[in-house]
């Protein structure tokens, strides 16, 4: 999400994978865990729609086939904050909260060229609080401080999946994504005049190409190998007052760089109960020339129909926020 509320509605989610610890080699640039979110495909047989209203939002969704009898389908969800409508009865210290988001997925299966899907998500979020103009109400510094922030995020992607033969299929995607924040912080002095204590204006955009080959070497051995190329664009401007109450730049940068990732992972079924995974993940960050080579390995034993035990090892790394590099 871009702010206080997650930008993904449960109306849009399919079965998704959550990993902690030493997760598989296909997931990199993460340390503590990975939530691999998947958008479900809209109903290709009939039209359906849902309307919900609650304390944290109004929710509208619809799905169905583009043409009845065909396999192509659409799915979308839009939400708008009802916290704005409830603002007059909410506690004053909460400030003002507004958000809205839109998510969609269009699915186009073909007979010979594989399956294409177009998807997107966007969110706008506002948070703010005004200072109290009556100095007799200033019990802490909070009462004389105010802030206003606008946050946004977006992602737009094209996915393609095709079977090359009975043992191999290829998945590829092109994605443009980004997020931004504009924050202005002020404080009221004893003469009830406002002065700026901090300004932040950051925007980060990313353009990603991914291609992954899945191949089955035999009944016991499958492999997944892929490469991910990210072009990172950044515009960073962070200012804050120093000890002399002078607004001072702390981070300033405007430019672009690349993060290139590659992985390969194999799964071996030793028998019906014992499974072995081995692979590696590697990345190269062009901004500072650093690269990583990270091995991953794991065993899983299904010793009963509903019980299993596993052990795994992995070396993991993650980029800092781009702000910290400047």
mmCIF file of C-alpha atoms in Angstrom:
data_model
loop_
_atom_site.group_PDB
_atom_site.id
_atom_site.type_symbol
_atom_site.label_atom_id
_atom_site.label_comp_id
_atom_site.label_asym_id
_atom_site.label_seq_id
_atom_site.Cartn_x
_atom_site.Cartn_y
_atom_site.Cartn_z
ATOM 1 C CA UNK A 1 0.000 0.000 0.000
ATOM 2 C CA UNK A 2 0.994 3.629 -0.393
ATOM 3 C CA UNK A 3 -0.214 4.654 3.045
ATOM 4 C CA UNK A 4 -2.266 3.477 6.017
ATOM 5 C CA UNK A 5 -4.421 0.961 4.102
ATOM 6 C CA UNK A 6 -3.302 -1.937 1.914
ATOM 7 C CA UNK A 7 -3.883 -1.189 -1.771
ATOM 8 C CA UNK A 8 -4.892 -4.784 -2.513
ATOM 9 C CA UNK A 9 -8.477 -5.886 -1.883
ATOM 10 C CA UNK A 10 -9.178 -9.508 -0.982
ATOM 11 C CA UNK A 11 -11.564 -9.494 -3.966
ATOM 12 C CA UNK A 12 -8.527 -9.562 -6.278
ATOM 13 C CA UNK A 13 -6.243 -12.149 -4.673
ATOM 14 C CA UNK A 14 -5.742 -15.756 -5.752
ATOM 15 C CA UNK A 15 -3.813 -18.333 -3.745
ATOM 16 C CA UNK A 16 -0.539 -16.651 -2.801
ATOM 17 C CA UNK A 17 2.717 -17.943 -1.332
ATOM 18 C CA UNK A 18 4.313 -16.698 1.881
ATOM 19 C CA UNK A 19 7.932 -17.643 2.653
ATOM 20 C CA UNK A 20 10.089 -16.978 5.683
ATOM 21 C CA UNK A 21 13.619 -18.104 6.466
ATOM 22 C CA UNK A 22 15.693 -19.555 3.644
ATOM 23 C CA UNK A 23 13.204 -19.166 0.799
ATOM 24 C CA UNK A 24 13.819 -20.530 -2.751
ATOM 25 C CA UNK A 25 16.380 -19.076 -5.158
ATOM 26 C CA UNK A 26 13.755 -17.497 -7.433
ATOM 27 C CA UNK A 27 13.124 -14.897 -4.714
ATOM 28 C CA UNK A 28 15.901 -12.391 -4.170
ATOM 29 C CA UNK A 29 16.500 -8.876 -2.883
ATOM 30 C CA UNK A 30 14.706 -9.816 0.351
ATOM 31 C CA UNK A 31 15.867 -10.888 3.795
ATOM 32 C CA UNK A 32 13.153 -11.729 6.321
ATOM 33 C CA UNK A 33 10.450 -13.076 4.030
ATOM 34 C CA UNK A 34 8.582 -12.948 0.721
ATOM 35 C CA UNK A 35 4.858 -12.629 0.040
ATOM 36 C CA UNK A 36 4.339 -13.696 -3.582
ATOM 37 C CA UNK A 37 0.943 -12.141 -4.337
ATOM 38 C CA UNK A 38 -1.050 -13.448 -7.285
ATOM 39 C CA UNK A 39 -4.085 -11.812 -8.883
ATOM 40 C CA UNK A 40 -6.874 -14.224 -9.720
ATOM 41 C CA UNK A 41 -8.378 -14.516 -13.198
ATOM 42 C CA UNK A 42 -11.875 -13.165 -13.755
ATOM 43 C CA UNK A 43 -14.846 -15.460 -14.334
ATOM 44 C CA UNK A 44 -14.918 -16.336 -18.043
ATOM 45 C CA UNK A 45 -18.401 -17.937 -17.913
ATOM 46 C CA UNK A 46 -20.697 -15.325 -16.347
ATOM 47 C CA UNK A 47 -20.822 -11.743 -15.095
ATOM 48 C CA UNK A 48 -20.558 -11.053 -11.377
ATOM 49 C CA UNK A 49 -20.356 -7.872 -9.307
ATOM 50 C CA UNK A 50 -19.987 -6.939 -5.643
ATOM 51 C CA UNK A 51 -20.616 -3.771 -3.653
ATOM 52 C CA UNK A 52 -19.478 -3.381 -0.047
ATOM 53 C CA UNK A 53 -19.430 -0.520 2.410
ATOM 54 C CA UNK A 54 -17.682 -0.533 5.772
ATOM 55 C CA UNK A 55 -15.823 1.591 8.284
ATOM 56 C CA UNK A 56 -12.598 1.665 6.270
ATOM 57 C CA UNK A 57 -13.851 1.831 2.719
ATOM 58 C CA UNK A 58 -16.399 1.540 -0.052
ATOM 59 C CA UNK A 59 -15.587 -1.371 -2.351
ATOM 60 C CA UNK A 60 -16.867 -2.057 -5.894
ATOM 61 C CA UNK A 61 -15.753 -5.027 -8.001
ATOM 62 C CA UNK A 62 -16.896 -6.746 -11.188
ATOM 63 C CA UNK A 63 -15.756 -9.607 -13.403
ATOM 64 C CA UNK A 64 -16.856 -11.628 -16.377
ATOM 65 C CA UNK A 65 -16.119 -12.610 -19.979
ATOM 66 C CA UNK A 66 -15.484 -10.003 -22.654
ATOM 67 C CA UNK A 67 -17.623 -12.111 -24.988
ATOM 68 C CA UNK A 68 -19.822 -14.914 -23.707
ATOM 69 C CA UNK A 69 -18.602 -18.304 -24.877
ATOM 70 C CA UNK A 70 -14.988 -17.084 -25.135
ATOM 71 C CA UNK A 71 -12.210 -17.576 -22.590
ATOM 72 C CA UNK A 72 -11.036 -13.957 -22.335
ATOM 73 C CA UNK A 73 -12.115 -12.235 -19.124
ATOM 74 C CA UNK A 74 -11.829 -9.072 -17.030
ATOM 75 C CA UNK A 75 -11.654 -8.371 -13.306
ATOM 76 C CA UNK A 76 -11.481 -5.028 -11.507
ATOM 77 C CA UNK A 77 -11.875 -3.563 -8.037
ATOM 78 C CA UNK A 78 -12.150 0.077 -6.898
ATOM 79 C CA UNK A 79 -12.195 1.386 -3.320
ATOM 80 C CA UNK A 80 -12.702 4.817 -1.793
ATOM 81 C CA UNK A 81 -12.121 5.779 1.825
ATOM 82 C CA UNK A 82 -15.150 6.292 4.025
ATOM 83 C CA UNK A 83 -12.807 7.521 6.767
ATOM 84 C CA UNK A 84 -13.130 10.882 5.044
ATOM 85 C CA UNK A 85 -16.893 10.728 5.569
ATOM 86 C CA UNK A 86 -16.386 9.754 9.218
ATOM 87 C CA UNK A 87 -13.773 12.467 9.891
ATOM 88 C CA UNK A 88 -16.139 14.750 11.881
ATOM 89 C CA UNK A 89 -16.712 12.052 14.528
ATOM 90 C CA UNK A 90 -13.170 10.628 14.686
ATOM 91 C CA UNK A 91 -10.631 11.722 17.336
ATOM 92 C CA UNK A 92 -8.865 14.959 16.368
ATOM 93 C CA UNK A 93 -5.377 13.487 16.857
ATOM 94 C CA UNK A 94 -6.012 11.014 14.024
ATOM 95 C CA UNK A 95 -5.803 13.868 11.552
ATOM 96 C CA UNK A 96 -7.334 13.438 8.130
ATOM 97 C CA UNK A 97 -7.034 10.216 6.141
ATOM 98 C CA UNK A 98 -8.104 9.774 2.521
ATOM 99 C CA UNK A 99 -7.339 6.955 0.137
ATOM 100 C CA UNK A 100 -8.536 5.394 -3.072
ATOM 101 C CA UNK A 101 -7.197 2.514 -5.152
ATOM 102 C CA UNK A 102 -7.926 0.635 -8.354
ATOM 103 C CA UNK A 103 -6.785 -2.841 -9.398
ATOM 104 C CA UNK A 104 -7.587 -4.823 -12.551
ATOM 105 C CA UNK A 105 -6.603 -7.877 -14.566
ATOM 106 C CA UNK A 106 -7.455 -8.688 -18.191
ATOM 107 C CA UNK A 107 -6.821 -12.263 -19.338
ATOM 108 C CA UNK A 108 -6.485 -13.372 -23.000
ATOM 109 C CA UNK A 109 -5.791 -17.076 -23.649
ATOM 110 C CA UNK A 110 -4.973 -18.073 -27.240
ATOM 111 C CA UNK A 111 -4.817 -21.438 -28.991
ATOM 112 C CA UNK A 112 -1.243 -21.272 -30.284
ATOM 113 C CA UNK A 113 0.445 -18.194 -28.817
ATOM 114 C CA UNK A 114 -0.022 -18.889 -25.112
ATOM 115 C CA UNK A 115 -1.853 -16.780 -22.542
ATOM 116 C CA UNK A 116 -1.502 -13.006 -22.275
ATOM 117 C CA UNK A 117 -2.628 -10.967 -19.303
ATOM 118 C CA UNK A 118 -2.610 -7.233 -18.623
ATOM 119 C CA UNK A 119 -2.858 -6.068 -15.033
ATOM 120 C CA UNK A 120 -2.477 -2.920 -13.035
ATOM 121 C CA UNK A 121 -2.808 -1.340 -9.629
ATOM 122 C CA UNK A 122 -2.809 2.267 -8.493
ATOM 123 C CA UNK A 123 -3.338 4.027 -5.174
ATOM 124 C CA UNK A 124 -3.548 7.589 -3.860
ATOM 125 C CA UNK A 125 -3.313 8.351 -0.158
ATOM 126 C CA UNK A 126 -3.480 11.591 1.816
ATOM 127 C CA UNK A 127 -2.674 12.050 5.499
ATOM 128 C CA UNK A 128 -2.528 15.313 7.396
ATOM 129 C CA UNK A 129 -3.024 17.123 10.661
ATOM 130 C CA UNK A 130 -3.193 20.828 11.502
ATOM 131 C CA UNK A 131 -1.567 22.495 14.498
ATOM 132 C CA UNK A 132 -3.737 23.934 17.252
ATOM 133 C CA UNK A 133 -3.826 27.713 17.085
ATOM 134 C CA UNK A 134 -4.685 28.080 20.779
ATOM 135 C CA UNK A 135 -1.350 27.865 22.650
ATOM 136 C CA UNK A 136 -3.181 27.090 25.908
ATOM 137 C CA UNK A 137 -3.972 23.665 24.421
ATOM 138 C CA UNK A 138 -0.288 22.834 23.796
ATOM 139 C CA UNK A 139 0.398 20.024 26.260
ATOM 140 C CA UNK A 140 3.155 18.424 24.117
ATOM 141 C CA UNK A 141 5.041 19.421 20.976
ATOM 142 C CA UNK A 142 2.520 17.459 18.919
ATOM 143 C CA UNK A 143 -0.228 20.070 19.388
ATOM 144 C CA UNK A 144 1.867 22.801 17.735
ATOM 145 C CA UNK A 145 3.078 20.640 14.857
ATOM 146 C CA UNK A 146 1.336 19.932 11.580
ATOM 147 C CA UNK A 147 2.040 17.855 8.503
ATOM 148 C CA UNK A 148 0.531 17.115 5.117
ATOM 149 C CA UNK A 149 1.575 14.157 2.983
ATOM 150 C CA UNK A 150 0.502 12.818 -0.391
ATOM 151 C CA UNK A 151 1.512 9.277 -1.292
ATOM 152 C CA UNK A 152 1.018 7.307 -4.487
ATOM 153 C CA UNK A 153 1.942 4.010 -6.082
ATOM 154 C CA UNK A 154 1.278 2.330 -9.406
ATOM 155 C CA UNK A 155 2.190 -0.803 -11.333
ATOM 156 C CA UNK A 156 1.221 -1.805 -14.874
ATOM 157 C CA UNK A 157 2.259 -5.149 -16.318
ATOM 158 C CA UNK A 158 2.027 -7.439 -19.338
ATOM 159 C CA UNK A 159 2.500 -11.168 -18.674
ATOM 160 C CA UNK A 160 2.881 -14.004 -21.175
ATOM 161 C CA UNK A 161 2.986 -17.756 -20.607
ATOM 162 C CA UNK A 162 3.511 -20.365 -23.334
ATOM 163 C CA UNK A 163 4.322 -24.062 -23.510
ATOM 164 C CA UNK A 164 7.340 -24.700 -25.727
ATOM 165 C CA UNK A 165 6.884 -28.475 -25.582
ATOM 166 C CA UNK A 166 5.522 -31.134 -23.220
ATOM 167 C CA UNK A 167 8.394 -30.578 -20.765
ATOM 168 C CA UNK A 168 9.126 -26.847 -21.025
ATOM 169 C CA UNK A 169 7.159 -23.647 -20.610
ATOM 170 C CA UNK A 170 8.261 -20.035 -20.683
ATOM 171 C CA UNK A 171 6.883 -17.089 -18.705
ATOM 172 C CA UNK A 172 7.820 -13.476 -19.422
ATOM 173 C CA UNK A 173 6.673 -10.086 -18.179
ATOM 174 C CA UNK A 174 7.161 -6.366 -18.727
ATOM 175 C CA UNK A 175 6.287 -4.130 -15.783
ATOM 176 C CA UNK A 176 6.402 -0.399 -15.074
ATOM 177 C CA UNK A 177 5.968 0.519 -11.422
ATOM 178 C CA UNK A 178 6.625 3.385 -9.071
ATOM 179 C CA UNK A 179 5.840 5.186 -5.853
ATOM 180 C CA UNK A 180 6.148 8.703 -4.541
ATOM 181 C CA UNK A 181 5.766 10.821 -1.430
ATOM 182 C CA UNK A 182 5.444 14.558 -0.889
ATOM 183 C CA UNK A 183 5.641 15.511 2.797
ATOM 184 C CA UNK A 184 5.652 18.982 4.343
ATOM 185 C CA UNK A 185 6.219 19.374 8.116
ATOM 186 C CA UNK A 186 5.671 22.636 10.006
ATOM 187 C CA UNK A 187 5.640 23.884 13.571
ATOM 188 C CA UNK A 188 3.978 26.888 15.201
ATOM 189 C CA UNK A 189 6.129 29.217 17.283
ATOM 190 C CA UNK A 190 5.125 31.292 20.300
ATOM 191 C CA UNK A 191 3.855 34.100 18.053
ATOM 192 C CA UNK A 192 1.551 31.579 16.310
ATOM 193 C CA UNK A 193 3.514 31.736 13.059
ATOM 194 C CA UNK A 194 4.298 28.541 11.160
ATOM 195 C CA UNK A 195 7.823 27.661 10.068
ATOM 196 C CA UNK A 196 8.939 24.670 8.011
ATOM 197 C CA UNK A 197 10.784 21.892 9.881
ATOM 198 C CA UNK A 198 11.067 19.348 7.085
ATOM 199 C CA UNK A 199 10.361 18.683 3.428
ATOM 200 C CA UNK A 200 10.469 15.424 1.538
ATOM 201 C CA UNK A 201 9.779 14.902 -2.148
ATOM 202 C CA UNK A 202 10.721 11.452 -3.404
ATOM 203 C CA UNK A 203 9.698 9.525 -6.488
ATOM 204 C CA UNK A 204 11.009 6.126 -7.579
ATOM 205 C CA UNK A 205 10.107 4.402 -10.839
ATOM 206 C CA UNK A 206 11.136 0.934 -11.956
ATOM 207 C CA UNK A 207 10.950 -0.767 -15.362
ATOM 208 C CA UNK A 208 11.329 -4.547 -15.181
ATOM 209 C CA UNK A 209 11.759 -7.315 -17.733
ATOM 210 C CA UNK A 210 11.550 -10.894 -16.467
ATOM 211 C CA UNK A 211 11.826 -14.199 -18.289
ATOM 212 C CA UNK A 212 11.747 -17.625 -16.650
ATOM 213 C CA UNK A 213 12.134 -21.108 -18.163
ATOM 214 C CA UNK A 214 10.585 -24.109 -16.394
ATOM 215 C CA UNK A 215 11.856 -27.493 -17.586
ATOM 216 C CA UNK A 216 11.106 -31.033 -16.467
ATOM 217 C CA UNK A 217 14.158 -33.243 -16.981
ATOM 218 C CA UNK A 218 12.327 -36.326 -15.764
ATOM 219 C CA UNK A 219 9.777 -37.563 -13.242
ATOM 220 C CA UNK A 220 12.099 -36.658 -10.346
ATOM 221 C CA UNK A 221 13.904 -33.504 -11.503
ATOM 222 C CA UNK A 222 12.488 -30.089 -12.453
ATOM 223 C CA UNK A 223 14.357 -26.827 -12.901
ATOM 224 C CA UNK A 224 13.415 -23.154 -12.943
ATOM 225 C CA UNK A 225 15.913 -20.618 -14.348
ATOM 226 C CA UNK A 226 15.358 -16.929 -14.932
ATOM 227 C CA UNK A 227 16.747 -13.430 -15.307
ATOM 228 C CA UNK A 228 15.286 -10.110 -14.115
ATOM 229 C CA UNK A 229 16.481 -6.748 -15.442
ATOM 230 C CA UNK A 230 15.397 -3.643 -13.497
ATOM 231 C CA UNK A 231 15.967 -0.040 -14.539
ATOM 232 C CA UNK A 232 15.658 2.123 -11.430
ATOM 233 C CA UNK A 233 14.858 5.824 -11.762
ATOM 234 C CA UNK A 234 14.949 8.099 -8.731
ATOM 235 C CA UNK A 235 14.342 11.715 -7.808
ATOM 236 C CA UNK A 236 15.203 12.320 -4.142
ATOM 237 C CA UNK A 237 14.976 15.556 -2.169
ATOM 238 C CA UNK A 238 14.985 15.379 1.655
ATOM 239 C CA UNK A 239 15.397 18.516 3.775
ATOM 240 C CA UNK A 240 15.244 19.072 7.530
ATOM 241 C CA UNK A 241 16.166 21.875 9.927
ATOM 242 C CA UNK A 242 19.560 21.658 11.612
ATOM 243 C CA UNK A 243 20.566 22.801 15.103
ATOM 244 C CA UNK A 244 20.436 26.430 13.899
ATOM 245 C CA UNK A 245 16.858 25.985 12.574
ATOM 246 C CA UNK A 246 18.090 26.295 8.979
ATOM 247 C CA UNK A 247 16.421 24.052 6.397
ATOM 248 C CA UNK A 248 19.268 21.826 5.185
ATOM 249 C CA UNK A 249 19.380 19.182 2.397
ATOM 250 C CA UNK A 250 20.113 15.706 3.752
ATOM 251 C CA UNK A 251 19.778 13.717 0.532
ATOM 252 C CA UNK A 252 19.562 14.936 -3.056
ATOM 253 C CA UNK A 253 19.801 12.846 -6.203
ATOM 254 C CA UNK A 254 18.225 12.570 -9.639
ATOM 255 C CA UNK A 255 19.196 9.787 -12.007
ATOM 256 C CA UNK A 256 18.917 6.097 -12.826
ATOM 257 C CA UNK A 257 20.707 2.803 -12.377
ATOM 258 C CA UNK A 258 20.249 -0.932 -12.961
ATOM 259 C CA UNK A 259 19.677 -3.968 -10.768
ATOM 260 C CA UNK A 260 20.232 -7.238 -12.636
ATOM 261 C CA UNK A 261 19.143 -10.510 -11.009
ATOM 262 C CA UNK A 262 19.516 -14.138 -12.065
ATOM 263 C CA UNK A 263 18.619 -17.466 -10.464
ATOM 264 C CA UNK A 264 18.467 -21.183 -11.086
ATOM 265 C CA UNK A 265 16.814 -23.748 -8.848
ATOM 266 C CA UNK A 266 16.252 -27.493 -9.153
ATOM 267 C CA UNK A 267 13.874 -29.728 -7.254
ATOM 268 C CA UNK A 268 14.638 -33.424 -6.838
ATOM 269 C CA UNK A 269 12.081 -35.952 -5.640
ATOM 270 C CA UNK A 270 14.304 -38.512 -3.948
ATOM 271 C CA UNK A 271 11.210 -40.650 -3.249
ATOM 272 C CA UNK A 272 7.530 -40.088 -2.485
ATOM 273 C CA UNK A 273 8.357 -38.635 0.929
ATOM 274 C CA UNK A 274 11.754 -36.913 0.642
ATOM 275 C CA UNK A 275 12.397 -33.798 -1.461
ATOM 276 C CA UNK A 276 15.613 -31.871 -2.096
ATOM 277 C CA UNK A 277 15.959 -28.305 -3.455
ATOM 278 C CA UNK A 278 19.198 -26.665 -4.525
ATOM 279 C CA UNK A 279 19.981 -23.472 -6.399
ATOM 280 C CA UNK A 280 21.558 -20.038 -6.380
ATOM 281 C CA UNK A 281 20.554 -16.408 -6.715
ATOM 282 C CA UNK A 282 22.828 -13.635 -7.952
ATOM 283 C CA UNK A 283 22.456 -9.875 -8.336
ATOM 284 C CA UNK A 284 24.466 -6.917 -9.631
ATOM 285 C CA UNK A 285 23.750 -3.317 -8.567
ATOM 286 C CA UNK A 286 25.229 -0.915 -11.103
ATOM 287 C CA UNK A 287 25.022 2.139 -8.818
ATOM 288 C CA UNK A 288 27.901 0.969 -6.606
ATOM 289 C CA UNK A 289 29.205 -2.040 -8.548
ATOM 290 C CA UNK A 290 28.315 -4.543 -5.821
ATOM 291 C CA UNK A 291 27.260 -8.082 -6.684
ATOM 292 C CA UNK A 292 26.098 -11.116 -4.725
ATOM 293 C CA UNK A 293 26.179 -14.886 -5.204
ATOM 294 C CA UNK A 294 23.768 -16.572 -2.826
ATOM 295 C CA UNK A 295 23.430 -20.354 -2.485
ATOM 296 C CA UNK A 296 20.135 -21.931 -1.392
ATOM 297 C CA UNK A 297 19.513 -25.521 -0.305
ATOM 298 C CA UNK A 298 16.682 -27.340 1.456
ATOM 299 C CA UNK A 299 15.271 -30.750 2.412
ATOM 300 C CA UNK A 300 11.658 -31.682 3.158
ATOM 301 C CA UNK A 301 10.389 -34.965 4.605
ATOM 302 C CA UNK A 302 6.677 -35.798 4.463
ATOM 303 C CA UNK A 303 6.768 -38.455 7.163
ATOM 304 C CA UNK A 304 2.959 -38.551 7.529
ATOM 305 C CA UNK A 305 0.125 -37.640 5.121
ATOM 306 C CA UNK A 306 -0.589 -34.347 6.929
ATOM 307 C CA UNK A 307 2.782 -33.673 8.544
ATOM 308 C CA UNK A 308 6.230 -32.730 7.284
ATOM 309 C CA UNK A 309 9.517 -31.402 8.571
ATOM 310 C CA UNK A 310 12.080 -29.377 6.667
ATOM 311 C CA UNK A 311 15.503 -27.835 7.010
ATOM 312 C CA UNK A 312 17.015 -25.206 4.730
ATOM 313 C CA UNK A 313 19.946 -22.834 4.312
ATOM 314 C CA UNK A 314 20.204 -19.645 2.336
ATOM 315 C CA UNK A 315 22.411 -16.591 1.986
ATOM 316 C CA UNK A 316 20.281 -13.457 1.452
ATOM 317 C CA UNK A 317 20.834 -9.770 0.736
ATOM 318 C CA UNK A 318 18.678 -6.735 0.086
ATOM 319 C CA UNK A 319 19.174 -3.232 -1.301
ATOM 320 C CA UNK A 320 18.761 -0.359 1.103
ATOM 321 C CA UNK A 321 16.228 2.333 0.260
ATOM 322 C CA UNK A 322 17.798 4.422 -2.495
ATOM 323 C CA UNK A 323 17.746 7.466 -0.175
ATOM 324 C CA UNK A 324 20.517 5.938 1.931
ATOM 325 C CA UNK A 325 22.945 5.731 -0.997
ATOM 326 C CA UNK A 326 22.930 9.532 -1.270
#
